[in-house]
């Protein structure tokens, strides 16, 4: 670690409004999670005839496959498809 690296990492964080961006990113306030969206589709206001298929890449470092597979437990999810070797 040297002064240049510290400057490259720290300078953007000192920009006005940067703390709001960091907070939004860490708190998921940029939007609902897939689980939340799918639960909304399960509410009576949506037609039950609308099936949902979910796909994910098995090589995706950001979205754990086990988490995606749990979406099968939501009523509207008809199928979960793992795409072998595909990333994010």
PDB file of C-alpha atoms in Angstrom:
ATOM      1  CA  UNK A   1       0.000   0.000   0.000  1.00  0.00           C
ATOM      2  CA  UNK A   2       1.356   3.392  -0.975  1.00  0.00           C
ATOM      3  CA  UNK A   3       0.157   7.015  -1.085  1.00  0.00           C
ATOM      4  CA  UNK A   4      -1.102   6.693  -4.668  1.00  0.00           C
ATOM      5  CA  UNK A   5      -3.312   3.695  -3.839  1.00  0.00           C
ATOM      6  CA  UNK A   6      -4.725   5.430  -0.766  1.00  0.00           C
ATOM      7  CA  UNK A   7      -5.443   8.532  -2.859  1.00  0.00           C
ATOM      8  CA  UNK A   8      -7.148   6.518  -5.626  1.00  0.00           C
ATOM      9  CA  UNK A   9      -9.414   4.788  -3.097  1.00  0.00           C
ATOM     10  CA  UNK A  10     -10.047   7.672  -0.710  1.00  0.00           C
ATOM     11  CA  UNK A  11     -10.570  10.636  -3.047  1.00  0.00           C
ATOM     12  CA  UNK A  12     -13.890   9.412  -4.523  1.00  0.00           C
ATOM     13  CA  UNK A  13     -15.180   8.696  -1.009  1.00  0.00           C
ATOM     14  CA  UNK A  14     -14.537  12.307  -0.006  1.00  0.00           C
ATOM     15  CA  UNK A  15     -16.684  13.644  -2.864  1.00  0.00           C
ATOM     16  CA  UNK A  16     -19.918  15.328  -1.697  1.00  0.00           C
ATOM     17  CA  UNK A  17     -22.736  12.772  -1.739  1.00  0.00           C
ATOM     18  CA  UNK A  18     -20.391   9.779  -1.724  1.00  0.00           C
ATOM     19  CA  UNK A  19     -21.577   8.617   1.693  1.00  0.00           C
ATOM     20  CA  UNK A  20     -25.154   8.408   0.345  1.00  0.00           C
ATOM     21  CA  UNK A  21     -24.012   6.186  -2.529  1.00  0.00           C
ATOM     22  CA  UNK A  22     -22.050   3.891  -0.217  1.00  0.00           C
ATOM     23  CA  UNK A  23     -24.999   3.642   2.187  1.00  0.00           C
ATOM     24  CA  UNK A  24     -27.434   2.882  -0.666  1.00  0.00           C
ATOM     25  CA  UNK A  25     -25.144   0.178  -1.999  1.00  0.00           C
ATOM     26  CA  UNK A  26     -24.668  -1.503   1.374  1.00  0.00           C
ATOM     27  CA  UNK A  27     -28.311  -1.274   2.438  1.00  0.00           C
ATOM     28  CA  UNK A  28     -29.935  -2.473  -0.836  1.00  0.00           C
ATOM     29  CA  UNK A  29     -31.970   0.722  -0.903  1.00  0.00           C
ATOM     30  CA  UNK A  30     -31.507   0.918  -4.660  1.00  0.00           C
ATOM     31  CA  UNK A  31     -34.402  -1.491  -5.112  1.00  0.00           C
ATOM     32  CA  UNK A  32     -36.201  -4.552  -3.827  1.00  0.00           C
ATOM     33  CA  UNK A  33     -34.566  -7.956  -3.615  1.00  0.00           C
ATOM     34  CA  UNK A  34     -35.759 -10.695  -6.000  1.00  0.00           C
ATOM     35  CA  UNK A  35     -37.392 -12.477  -3.057  1.00  0.00           C
ATOM     36  CA  UNK A  36     -39.449  -9.361  -2.316  1.00  0.00           C
ATOM     37  CA  UNK A  37     -40.512  -8.927  -5.926  1.00  0.00           C
ATOM     38  CA  UNK A  38     -41.569 -12.553  -6.256  1.00  0.00           C
ATOM     39  CA  UNK A  39     -43.557 -12.403  -3.020  1.00  0.00           C
ATOM     40  CA  UNK A  40     -45.473  -9.438  -4.476  1.00  0.00           C
ATOM     41  CA  UNK A  41     -46.354 -11.578  -7.499  1.00  0.00           C
ATOM     42  CA  UNK A  42     -47.811 -14.146  -5.106  1.00  0.00           C
ATOM     43  CA  UNK A  43     -50.342 -11.634  -3.776  1.00  0.00           C
ATOM     44  CA  UNK A  44     -53.992 -12.005  -4.852  1.00  0.00           C
ATOM     45  CA  UNK A  45     -53.827  -8.834  -6.976  1.00  0.00           C
ATOM     46  CA  UNK A  46     -51.704 -10.663  -9.580  1.00  0.00           C
ATOM     47  CA  UNK A  47     -53.092 -13.375 -11.873  1.00  0.00           C
ATOM     48  CA  UNK A  48     -52.024 -16.809 -10.643  1.00  0.00           C
ATOM     49  CA  UNK A  49     -51.616 -17.964 -14.231  1.00  0.00           C
ATOM     50  CA  UNK A  50     -48.395 -15.969 -14.664  1.00  0.00           C
ATOM     51  CA  UNK A  51     -45.525 -18.454 -14.245  1.00  0.00           C
ATOM     52  CA  UNK A  52     -42.039 -17.238 -13.383  1.00  0.00           C
ATOM     53  CA  UNK A  53     -38.869 -18.944 -14.538  1.00  0.00           C
ATOM     54  CA  UNK A  54     -35.599 -17.954 -12.891  1.00  0.00           C
ATOM     55  CA  UNK A  55     -32.143 -18.616 -14.310  1.00  0.00           C
ATOM     56  CA  UNK A  56     -28.695 -18.075 -12.841  1.00  0.00           C
ATOM     57  CA  UNK A  57     -25.099 -18.811 -13.727  1.00  0.00           C
ATOM     58  CA  UNK A  58     -23.325 -21.441 -11.670  1.00  0.00           C
ATOM     59  CA  UNK A  59     -20.080 -19.450 -11.999  1.00  0.00           C
ATOM     60  CA  UNK A  60     -21.646 -16.218 -10.719  1.00  0.00           C
ATOM     61  CA  UNK A  61     -19.525 -15.036  -7.768  1.00  0.00           C
ATOM     62  CA  UNK A  62     -22.160 -12.507  -6.624  1.00  0.00           C
ATOM     63  CA  UNK A  63     -25.330 -14.608  -6.548  1.00  0.00           C
ATOM     64  CA  UNK A  64     -25.041 -17.846  -4.573  1.00  0.00           C
ATOM     65  CA  UNK A  65     -26.795 -20.737  -6.308  1.00  0.00           C
ATOM     66  CA  UNK A  66     -28.276 -21.975  -3.020  1.00  0.00           C
ATOM     67  CA  UNK A  67     -30.023 -18.632  -2.562  1.00  0.00           C
ATOM     68  CA  UNK A  68     -31.486 -18.753  -6.071  1.00  0.00           C
ATOM     69  CA  UNK A  69     -32.595 -22.365  -5.631  1.00  0.00           C
ATOM     70  CA  UNK A  70     -34.611 -21.300  -2.549  1.00  0.00           C
ATOM     71  CA  UNK A  71     -36.775 -19.193  -4.862  1.00  0.00           C
ATOM     72  CA  UNK A  72     -38.474 -22.482  -5.827  1.00  0.00           C
ATOM     73  CA  UNK A  73     -40.333 -22.185  -2.523  1.00  0.00           C
ATOM     74  CA  UNK A  74     -42.246 -19.117  -3.746  1.00  0.00           C
ATOM     75  CA  UNK A  75     -45.586 -20.067  -5.262  1.00  0.00           C
ATOM     76  CA  UNK A  76     -45.252 -18.177  -8.564  1.00  0.00           C
ATOM     77  CA  UNK A  77     -41.829 -19.652  -9.367  1.00  0.00           C
ATOM     78  CA  UNK A  78     -42.463 -22.503 -11.768  1.00  0.00           C
ATOM     79  CA  UNK A  79     -38.877 -23.354 -12.615  1.00  0.00           C
ATOM     80  CA  UNK A  80     -35.300 -22.491 -11.611  1.00  0.00           C
ATOM     81  CA  UNK A  81     -32.649 -23.169 -14.255  1.00  0.00           C
ATOM     82  CA  UNK A  82     -28.920 -23.338 -13.479  1.00  0.00           C
ATOM     83  CA  UNK A  83     -26.738 -22.314 -16.440  1.00  0.00           C
ATOM     84  CA  UNK A  84     -23.508 -24.281 -16.069  1.00  0.00           C
ATOM     85  CA  UNK A  85     -20.320 -22.264 -16.256  1.00  0.00           C
ATOM     86  CA  UNK A  86     -22.071 -18.917 -16.758  1.00  0.00           C
ATOM     87  CA  UNK A  87     -21.025 -15.951 -14.615  1.00  0.00           C
ATOM     88  CA  UNK A  88     -22.756 -12.768 -13.553  1.00  0.00           C
TER      89      UNK A  88
END
